[in-house]
Coordinates of C-alpha atoms and ligand atoms in Angstrom, one line a residue:
M1 CA 132.7 77.5 110.3
S2 CA 133.8 74.1 109.2
K3 CA 135.7 73.8 105.9
P4 CA 133.6 72.6 103.0
S5 CA 134.4 69.1 102.1
I6 CA 136.7 68.6 99.2
N7 CA 135.4 67.0 96.0
W8 CA 138.4 64.8 95.2
H9 CA 137.1 63.6 91.9
E10 CA 136.8 67.1 90.6
R11 CA 140.4 67.9 91.8
A12 CA 141.6 64.7 90.2
A13 CA 140.1 65.6 86.9
L14 CA 142.0 68.9 87.0
L15 CA 145.4 67.4 87.9
K16 CA 148.3 67.8 85.5
I17 CA 151.0 65.1 85.8
D18 CA 154.6 65.9 85.2
G19 CA 156.6 62.7 85.0
R20 CA 159.9 64.1 83.9
P21 CA 163.0 63.3 86.0
F22 CA 164.3 65.9 88.4
I23 CA 168.1 66.3 88.0
G24 CA 170.5 69.1 89.0
G25 CA 167.7 71.2 90.5
R26 CA 165.2 71.1 87.6
R27 CA 162.9 69.0 85.5
V28 CA 164.8 67.6 82.5
E29 CA 163.8 65.4 79.6
C30 CA 164.5 61.7 79.9
L31 CA 167.6 60.9 77.8
S32 CA 166.1 57.8 76.3
G33 CA 163.0 59.7 75.4
E34 CA 160.9 56.7 76.5
Q35 CA 157.9 56.9 78.8
F36 CA 155.4 54.6 80.4
D37 CA 151.8 55.0 81.4
C38 CA 151.2 55.7 85.1
I39 CA 148.1 53.6 85.7
S40 CA 145.7 54.5 88.6
P41 CA 144.6 51.3 90.5
I42 CA 141.4 53.1 91.3
N43 CA 140.0 52.6 87.8
G44 CA 142.8 51.1 85.7
K45 CA 143.1 54.3 83.6
S46 CA 146.3 56.2 82.8
L47 CA 147.1 59.3 84.9
G48 CA 149.6 60.4 82.4
A49 CA 153.1 59.6 81.0
V50 CA 156.1 59.1 83.2
A51 CA 159.7 59.1 82.0
R52 CA 161.3 55.6 81.7
G53 CA 164.6 56.6 83.2
Q54 CA 167.6 54.4 82.3
G55 CA 171.3 54.1 82.7
A56 CA 172.1 57.5 81.0
D57 CA 169.6 59.3 83.2
I58 CA 171.0 57.7 86.3
D59 CA 174.5 58.7 85.2
A60 CA 173.4 62.3 84.8
A61 CA 171.7 62.2 88.2
V62 CA 174.7 60.7 90.0
A63 CA 177.0 63.2 88.3
A64 CA 174.9 66.0 89.5
A65 CA 174.8 64.5 93.0
R66 CA 178.6 64.0 93.0
A67 CA 179.3 67.5 91.8
A68 CA 177.1 69.0 94.5
F69 CA 178.7 66.8 97.2
D70 CA 182.2 67.5 96.2
D71 CA 181.9 71.3 96.0
G72 CA 180.4 71.4 99.5
R73 CA 177.4 73.4 98.6
W74 CA 175.4 71.2 101.0
S75 CA 177.8 68.7 102.5
R76 CA 180.0 71.4 104.1
R77 CA 177.2 73.7 105.3
P78 CA 177.0 73.9 109.1
P79 CA 174.4 71.5 110.5
A80 CA 172.2 74.4 111.7
A81 CA 172.0 75.8 108.2
R82 CA 171.0 72.4 106.8
K83 CA 168.4 72.3 109.5
R84 CA 166.8 75.5 108.4
V85 CA 166.4 74.3 104.8
L86 CA 165.0 71.0 105.8
L87 CA 162.5 72.5 108.3
K88 CA 161.3 74.7 105.5
F89 CA 161.1 71.6 103.3
A90 CA 158.9 69.9 105.9
D91 CA 156.7 73.0 106.1
L92 CA 156.2 73.0 102.3
I93 CA 155.2 69.4 102.4
L94 CA 152.5 70.2 104.9
A95 CA 151.4 73.2 102.9
A96 CA 151.0 71.0 99.8
K97 CA 149.3 68.3 101.7
E98 CA 146.1 68.2 99.6
E99 CA 148.0 68.0 96.3
L100 CA 150.4 65.4 97.6
A101 CA 147.7 63.3 99.2
L102 CA 145.7 63.3 96.0
L103 CA 148.7 62.2 94.0
E104 CA 149.5 59.4 96.4
T105 CA 145.9 58.1 96.4
L106 CA 145.5 58.2 92.7
D107 CA 148.9 56.6 92.1
M108 CA 148.7 53.7 94.6
G109 CA 145.1 53.4 95.6
K110 CA 145.1 54.1 99.4
P111 CA 142.1 55.9 100.9
I112 CA 142.4 59.7 100.6
Q113 CA 141.7 60.2 104.3
Y114 CA 144.8 58.3 105.2
S115 CA 147.0 59.9 102.5
L116 CA 146.0 63.2 104.2
S117 CA 146.1 62.2 107.8
V118 CA 148.9 59.7 107.8
D119 CA 151.2 59.7 104.8
V120 CA 151.8 63.4 104.2
P121 CA 152.2 64.4 107.9
A122 CA 154.4 61.4 108.6
A123 CA 156.7 62.3 105.7
A124 CA 156.9 66.0 106.9
R125 CA 157.5 64.9 110.5
C126 CA 160.3 62.6 109.4
I127 CA 162.2 65.4 107.5
A128 CA 161.7 67.8 110.4
W129 CA 162.8 65.3 113.0
Y130 CA 166.2 64.7 111.3
A131 CA 166.5 68.4 110.6
E132 CA 166.0 69.1 114.4
A133 CA 168.4 66.3 115.3
V134 CA 171.4 67.2 113.2
D135 CA 172.7 70.1 115.1
K136 CA 172.4 68.3 118.4
I137 CA 174.6 65.3 117.8
Y138 CA 178.1 65.5 119.1
D139 CA 181.1 63.5 117.9
E140 CA 183.5 61.7 120.2
I141 CA 187.0 61.9 121.7
A142 CA 188.4 58.5 122.5
P143 CA 189.9 57.9 126.0
T144 CA 193.4 57.2 124.6
G145 CA 195.6 58.6 127.3
P146 CA 197.7 61.8 127.8
T147 CA 200.0 61.7 124.8
A148 CA 197.5 61.3 122.1
L149 CA 194.2 62.7 121.0
A150 CA 191.8 60.6 118.8
L151 CA 188.8 62.4 117.4
I152 CA 186.0 60.1 116.1
Q153 CA 183.8 62.1 113.8
R154 CA 180.9 61.4 111.5
E155 CA 181.2 62.5 107.9
P156 CA 178.6 62.4 105.3
M157 CA 179.2 59.4 103.0
G158 CA 178.7 61.0 99.6
V159 CA 176.1 60.0 97.0
I160 CA 173.3 57.9 98.4
G161 CA 171.1 55.9 96.1
A162 CA 167.6 55.5 97.5
I163 CA 165.3 52.8 96.0
V164 CA 161.9 52.6 97.5
P165 CA 158.6 50.6 97.1
W166 CA 155.1 51.7 96.3
N167 CA 153.2 51.0 99.5
Y168 CA 154.1 54.2 101.4
P169 CA 155.8 56.1 98.6
M170 CA 156.3 59.4 100.5
I171 CA 157.0 57.9 103.9
M172 CA 159.6 55.5 102.5
S173 CA 161.3 58.3 100.6
A174 CA 161.3 60.5 103.7
W175 CA 162.9 57.7 105.8
K176 CA 165.8 57.8 103.4
L177 CA 165.9 61.5 102.6
G178 CA 165.6 62.7 106.2
P179 CA 168.8 61.2 107.6
A180 CA 170.8 61.2 104.3
L181 CA 170.2 64.9 103.6
A182 CA 170.5 66.1 107.2
A183 CA 173.9 64.4 107.4
G184 CA 175.0 66.3 104.3
N185 CA 174.8 63.7 101.6
S186 CA 173.5 64.1 98.1
V187 CA 170.7 61.7 97.1
V188 CA 169.4 60.0 93.9
L189 CA 166.0 58.6 94.5
K190 CA 164.4 55.9 92.3
P191 CA 160.7 55.6 93.2
S192 CA 158.7 52.6 92.3
E193 CA 157.4 52.5 88.8
K194 CA 154.0 51.9 90.4
S195 CA 154.0 55.1 92.4
P196 CA 156.5 57.7 91.1
L197 CA 154.4 60.9 91.3
T198 CA 154.9 62.2 94.9
A199 CA 158.7 61.6 94.8
L200 CA 159.0 64.0 91.9
R201 CA 156.9 66.6 93.6
L202 CA 158.9 66.3 96.8
A203 CA 162.1 67.2 94.8
E204 CA 160.4 70.4 93.6
L205 CA 159.4 71.3 97.1
A206 CA 162.9 70.6 98.4
M207 CA 164.3 73.0 95.8
E208 CA 161.7 75.6 96.8
A209 CA 162.9 75.3 100.4
G210 CA 166.4 76.1 99.4
L211 CA 168.1 72.8 98.9
P212 CA 170.9 73.5 96.4
P213 CA 170.6 72.0 92.9
G214 CA 172.0 68.5 92.6
V215 CA 171.6 67.5 96.2
F216 CA 168.3 65.7 95.7
N217 CA 167.6 64.1 92.3
V218 CA 164.7 61.8 91.3
V219 CA 164.8 59.4 88.4
P220 CA 161.6 57.5 87.7
G221 CA 161.8 54.2 85.9
F222 CA 161.7 50.4 86.2
G223 CA 163.7 48.4 88.7
H224 CA 165.6 46.4 86.2
E225 CA 166.6 49.5 84.3
A226 CA 166.9 52.7 86.5
G227 CA 167.1 50.7 89.7
E228 CA 169.8 48.3 88.6
A229 CA 171.8 51.2 87.0
L230 CA 171.7 53.1 90.3
A231 CA 172.7 50.1 92.4
L232 CA 175.5 49.1 90.1
H233 CA 176.9 52.6 89.8
M234 CA 180.5 53.0 90.6
D235 CA 180.1 56.5 92.0
V236 CA 177.3 55.7 94.5
D237 CA 178.5 55.2 98.0
A238 CA 175.5 53.5 99.6
I239 CA 172.1 52.2 98.7
G240 CA 169.2 52.6 101.0
F241 CA 166.8 50.0 99.7
T242 CA 163.3 49.3 100.8
G243 CA 161.4 46.5 99.0
S244 CA 161.1 42.8 98.6
T245 CA 163.6 40.3 100.0
R246 CA 164.0 39.0 96.4
V247 CA 165.3 42.4 95.1
G248 CA 167.2 42.9 98.4
R249 CA 169.4 39.9 97.5
K250 CA 170.1 41.6 94.1
M251 CA 171.2 44.8 95.9
L252 CA 173.9 42.8 97.7
E253 CA 174.9 41.2 94.3
Y254 CA 175.1 44.6 92.6
A255 CA 177.3 45.9 95.4
G256 CA 179.6 42.9 95.0
R257 CA 179.7 43.3 91.3
S258 CA 180.5 47.0 91.4
N259 CA 182.2 49.1 94.1
L260 CA 181.2 47.3 97.3
K261 CA 178.9 50.2 98.2
R262 CA 177.1 49.9 101.5
V263 CA 173.7 48.2 101.1
Y264 CA 171.0 48.8 103.7
N265 CA 168.1 46.5 103.0
E266 CA 164.6 47.0 104.6
L267 CA 162.7 44.0 103.3
G268 CA 159.6 41.9 103.6
G269 CA 157.8 40.5 106.6
K270 CA 155.3 37.9 107.8
S271 CA 154.7 39.3 111.3
A272 CA 153.3 37.1 114.0
F273 CA 150.6 38.2 116.4
L274 CA 150.4 35.9 119.5
V275 CA 147.2 35.8 121.6
F276 CA 147.4 34.0 124.9
P277 CA 144.4 32.8 126.8
D278 CA 145.3 34.9 129.9
F279 CA 144.8 38.2 127.9
D280 CA 141.8 39.9 129.5
D281 CA 140.4 41.9 126.5
L282 CA 140.1 39.7 123.4
Q283 CA 137.8 42.2 121.8
R284 CA 140.5 44.8 121.8
A285 CA 143.1 42.3 120.4
A286 CA 140.6 41.4 117.6
Q287 CA 140.0 45.1 116.8
T288 CA 143.7 45.8 116.8
V289 CA 144.7 42.9 114.6
A290 CA 142.0 43.7 112.0
G291 CA 142.9 47.4 112.0
S292 CA 146.6 46.8 111.5
M293 CA 146.1 44.0 109.0
F294 CA 143.7 45.8 106.7
F295 CA 145.2 49.2 107.0
N296 CA 146.8 50.2 103.6
Q297 CA 144.9 47.2 102.0
G298 CA 147.3 44.9 103.8
E299 CA 150.2 46.3 101.8
S300 CA 152.3 47.0 104.8
C301 CA 155.6 45.2 105.5
N302 CA 154.7 44.9 109.1
A303 CA 151.1 43.7 108.6
P304 CA 150.3 41.1 111.3
S305 CA 149.4 38.5 108.8
R306 CA 150.1 35.4 111.0
V307 CA 147.8 35.4 114.0
L308 CA 148.7 32.7 116.4
V309 CA 145.9 32.0 118.9
H310 CA 145.8 29.6 121.9
E311 CA 143.5 26.7 121.1
D312 CA 141.3 27.3 124.1
I313 CA 140.3 30.8 122.8
A314 CA 140.7 30.2 119.1
D315 CA 137.0 29.9 118.2
E316 CA 136.0 32.9 120.2
F317 CA 138.9 35.0 118.8
A318 CA 138.2 33.9 115.2
A319 CA 134.5 35.0 115.6
L320 CA 135.6 38.4 117.1
V321 CA 138.0 39.0 114.2
A322 CA 135.4 38.0 111.6
A323 CA 133.0 40.4 113.1
Q324 CA 135.5 43.2 112.5
V325 CA 135.8 42.5 108.8
P326 CA 132.7 44.2 107.4
Q327 CA 133.9 47.7 108.3
Y328 CA 137.0 47.2 106.1
Q329 CA 135.1 46.5 102.8
A330 CA 137.0 48.2 100.0
G331 CA 135.5 51.4 98.7
D332 CA 136.4 54.3 96.3
P333 CA 139.7 55.7 97.6
L334 CA 138.6 59.2 96.7
D335 CA 135.6 59.0 98.9
A336 CA 136.4 60.6 102.3
G337 CA 134.9 57.8 104.3
T338 CA 136.7 54.9 102.6
V339 CA 138.9 52.9 104.9
M340 CA 140.3 50.3 102.5
G341 CA 141.2 51.2 98.9
A342 CA 142.6 49.5 95.8
L343 CA 145.6 47.2 95.5
V344 CA 148.4 48.9 93.7
D345 CA 148.1 47.3 90.3
E346 CA 146.7 44.4 88.3
G347 CA 149.8 42.3 89.0
Q348 CA 149.3 42.7 92.7
L349 CA 145.6 41.9 92.4
R350 CA 146.6 38.7 90.6
T351 CA 149.2 37.8 93.2
V352 CA 146.8 38.3 96.1
L353 CA 144.0 36.3 94.3
G354 CA 146.5 33.6 93.6
Y355 CA 147.3 33.3 97.3
I356 CA 143.6 33.2 98.1
E357 CA 143.2 30.4 95.6
S358 CA 146.2 28.5 97.1
G359 CA 144.7 28.8 100.6
L360 CA 141.4 27.4 99.3
Q361 CA 143.2 24.5 97.5
E362 CA 145.3 23.7 100.6
G363 CA 142.1 23.4 102.6
A364 CA 142.2 26.6 104.7
R365 CA 138.9 27.6 106.1
V366 CA 137.4 30.9 105.0
L367 CA 136.2 33.0 107.9
A368 CA 135.7 36.2 105.8
G369 CA 136.2 37.5 102.3
A370 CA 138.3 35.6 99.8
K371 CA 137.0 37.4 96.7
Q372 CA 137.7 40.2 94.3
S373 CA 135.4 43.2 94.8
R374 CA 134.3 46.4 93.0
E375 CA 135.2 44.9 89.6
A376 CA 132.9 47.3 87.8
S377 CA 135.1 50.2 88.8
G378 CA 137.9 48.9 86.5
G379 CA 140.2 49.1 89.6
Y380 CA 141.9 46.4 91.6
F381 CA 140.0 45.6 94.8
V382 CA 139.9 42.5 97.1
E383 CA 137.7 41.8 100.0
P384 CA 139.4 41.8 103.4
T385 CA 140.0 38.1 103.9
V386 CA 140.5 35.9 107.0
F387 CA 141.5 32.2 106.8
E388 CA 141.9 29.6 109.5
A389 CA 145.1 28.0 108.2
Q390 CA 147.8 25.4 109.0
P391 CA 151.4 26.5 109.6
Q392 CA 152.8 24.8 106.6
M393 CA 150.4 26.4 104.1
K394 CA 151.7 28.9 101.6
I395 CA 149.3 31.6 102.8
A396 CA 150.7 31.2 106.4
R397 CA 154.4 31.3 105.3
E398 CA 154.8 33.7 102.4
E399 CA 154.4 37.4 102.4
I400 CA 151.2 38.1 100.5
F401 CA 151.2 41.9 100.7
G402 CA 147.4 42.2 100.5
P403 CA 144.4 42.0 102.9
V404 CA 144.8 38.3 103.8
M405 CA 145.2 37.2 107.4
S406 CA 145.9 33.6 108.5
L407 CA 144.8 32.4 112.0
L408 CA 146.7 29.5 113.4
R409 CA 146.2 27.6 116.6
F410 CA 148.9 26.7 119.2
K411 CA 148.8 24.6 122.3
D412 CA 151.3 26.2 124.7
E413 CA 153.8 29.0 125.0
A414 CA 156.8 27.0 123.7
Q415 CA 154.9 26.0 120.6
A416 CA 153.7 29.6 120.0
V417 CA 157.3 30.9 120.2
A418 CA 158.6 28.2 117.9
M419 CA 155.8 28.8 115.4
A420 CA 156.4 32.6 115.5
N421 CA 160.1 32.2 114.9
D422 CA 159.7 29.6 112.2
S423 CA 159.9 32.1 109.4
P424 CA 162.6 33.5 107.2
Y425 CA 161.3 36.9 108.2
G426 CA 161.7 38.8 111.5
L427 CA 160.3 42.3 111.0
Q428 CA 157.7 42.7 113.8
A429 CA 155.7 40.6 116.3
S430 CA 153.2 41.2 118.9
V431 CA 152.4 39.4 122.2
W432 CA 149.0 39.6 123.9
S433 CA 149.1 38.5 127.5
S434 CA 148.0 40.0 130.9
H435 CA 150.9 38.2 132.6
I436 CA 153.9 40.5 132.8
D437 CA 156.3 37.6 133.1
R438 CA 154.9 35.9 130.0
A439 CA 154.8 39.1 128.1
H440 CA 158.5 39.8 128.7
R441 CA 159.6 36.2 128.4
V442 CA 157.9 35.8 125.0
A443 CA 159.0 39.3 123.8
R444 CA 162.6 38.3 124.5
A445 CA 162.3 35.0 122.7
L446 CA 160.8 36.4 119.5
R447 CA 163.3 37.0 116.7
A448 CA 162.0 40.3 115.4
G449 CA 163.2 43.9 115.1
T450 CA 160.2 45.2 117.0
V451 CA 158.0 43.4 119.4
H452 CA 154.7 45.0 120.6
V453 CA 153.1 44.1 123.8
N454 CA 149.3 44.3 124.1
Q455 CA 149.2 46.7 121.2
Y456 CA 150.4 47.0 117.6
D457 CA 151.5 49.8 115.3
E458 CA 152.7 52.1 118.1
D459 CA 155.1 54.2 116.2
D460 CA 157.4 57.2 116.7
M461 CA 160.4 58.8 114.9
T462 CA 162.5 58.1 118.0
V463 CA 162.6 54.4 117.6
P464 CA 164.3 52.3 114.9
F465 CA 162.3 50.4 112.3
G466 CA 163.8 47.3 110.7
G467 CA 164.1 43.6 110.9
Y468 CA 166.0 40.5 111.8
K469 CA 166.8 37.7 109.4
Q470 CA 165.6 38.1 105.8
S471 CA 163.6 41.2 106.8
G472 CA 166.8 43.1 106.3
N473 CA 169.7 44.8 108.0
G474 CA 170.2 48.4 109.0
R475 CA 167.4 50.4 110.5
D476 CA 165.2 53.3 109.3
K477 CA 164.1 56.1 111.7
S478 CA 165.7 57.2 115.0
L479 CA 169.2 58.4 115.4
H480 CA 170.4 55.0 114.3
A481 CA 169.6 55.8 110.7
F482 CA 172.5 58.3 110.7
D483 CA 174.8 55.3 111.0
K484 CA 173.8 54.3 107.5
Y485 CA 174.6 57.5 105.8
T486 CA 177.7 58.6 107.6
E487 CA 181.3 57.3 107.7
L488 CA 183.2 57.3 111.0
K489 CA 186.6 59.0 110.6
T490 CA 189.3 58.8 113.3
T491 CA 191.8 61.6 113.4
W492 CA 194.9 60.9 115.6
L493 CA 197.0 63.7 117.0
R494 CA 200.2 63.2 119.0
I495 CA 200.6 65.5 122.0
N496 CA 204.2 66.2 122.9
Ligands
LIG501 P1 160.2 45.5 95.0 O1 161.4 44.8 95.6 O2 159.6 44.8 93.8 O3 160.6 46.9 94.5 C1 161.1 47.9 95.4 C2 161.9 48.9 94.5 O4 163.0 48.2 93.9 C3 161.1 49.5 93.4 O5 161.5 50.9 93.3 C4 161.6 48.7 92.2 O6 161.5 49.5 91.0 C5 163.0 48.5 92.5 N1 163.5 47.3 91.9 C6 162.9 46.2 91.5 N2 163.7 45.3 90.9 C7 164.9 45.9 90.9 C8 166.2 45.5 90.4 N3 166.4 44.3 89.7 N4 167.2 46.3 90.6 C9 167.1 47.5 91.2 N5 165.9 47.9 91.7 C10 164.8 47.1 91.5 O7 159.2 45.7 96.2 P2 157.7 46.4 96.1 O8 156.8 45.4 95.5 O9 157.9 47.7 95.5 O10 157.4 46.6 97.6 C11 156.9 45.6 98.4 C12 158.0 45.0 99.3 O11 158.5 46.1 100.1 C13 157.4 44.1 100.3 O12 158.2 42.9 100.4 C14 157.4 44.8 101.6 O13 157.5 44.0 102.8 C15 158.7 45.6 101.5 N6 158.7 46.8 102.4 C16 159.5 46.7 103.5 C17 159.5 47.8 104.4 C18 160.5 47.8 105.5 O14 160.7 48.9 106.1 N7 161.1 46.7 105.9 C19 158.7 48.9 104.2 C20 157.8 48.9 103.1 C21 157.8 47.8 102.2

């Protein structure tokens, strides 16, 4: 018998929000006593009060994390023992999937079907993957010759500050927590003020799984308060930051002004999607670019928002993309069939509408959308939008972080590559060509951390995620992420 469908509105009405920080293994009162309203982008109403953590709360969280690290309650546990706790943590995330999915959807507006089928399982998979990996990684012995022995070992770094954005709150947290905790570090997580709820719940689940107190702490609050205090803290060894390039620059400044902590920045993007006339299935390319662009309301760092199309097929391709758009109309995120939800807050709505207005003013041609929608809901919705634009236009150059795609024409391969690379960003790119030589040639020429060939969004925990240029340094996911949260220690021994 199939499971009765869930009435998410009813569940939402019953939800109790606990917005207190999680420090030293338990919920605590915010030291400033201040709170802010957690607004749901679905209807503009408050979900409840969340603590406005500040410097004193960060100090308490870092002190708890440091004490836990120094006494070895986690950092000196054998990897296999850490693995067991983290696998349990992943299981508990899956067991709480309906609650977590609901919190995520209410908090940041994405469709409930994707919170359930994408965000929760991906967060659990990430934690489990690092748990599974950590007792299978060997250290090194250097080939130094017969009279010496040099051991090269990874050690956990200490206290990691994780500062994450609101677009995939659970997944971005898991990308930091997985490798940092598996390697034996303690973590202080500062979720976005726009989506703090699931991070706080994750901390409770981690405790339930057996993570010792103090190893994983969460302080909600604003970037310029809690975030800045964490990034400036003298007792934090590294910052794993995901967010905008603007704030990424600040992270580097904070490190310079404090203890030169390591800073790993995972930043914005304006990913190019190149369609060559030799590609034999334009319909599939159009379906893929629309699906990837409008997924998560276009609020994805790797959204293929610059679509470069050869002039010979540009009209045909534009029509194919426009024909995809109606299926992505925004709907109520709590309805099981909705594929595009609400933008995260009113500020983001204004930003996206501002970009649409600038596209119109600069003379871009509207192929679809370009309007606000569902205004009567009180929430923040925009129609999926496609422009035919020119390369110098603002909409074609800047990260919009909303459901707005720009189509641009190119004449030949050299121009396509030059246009694709003419961006401060270098997160992802995609090449569509049925010529194997061209596909490889262009993939090599593109300055991006990930290049897809004849597909987009293929994804797996085994591969690194991160960008070239101002899209960041460091990489999330894969075994490479351990490099960010471990120090390399060399131990020399003389052999007489
Ligand atoms: P944001 O930079 O505004 O905020 C990110 C985090 O930093 C939040 O927790 C925020 O509170 C905090 N913050 C803000 N100002 C701060 C300050 N002065 N000091 C310390 N912390 C501060 O970004 P956002 O709007 O939350 O997220 C959108 C951005 O994230 C986009 O640019 C997107 O491309 C990027 N992103 C990148 C990746 C990636 O893997 N490369 C993944 C997801 C999102």
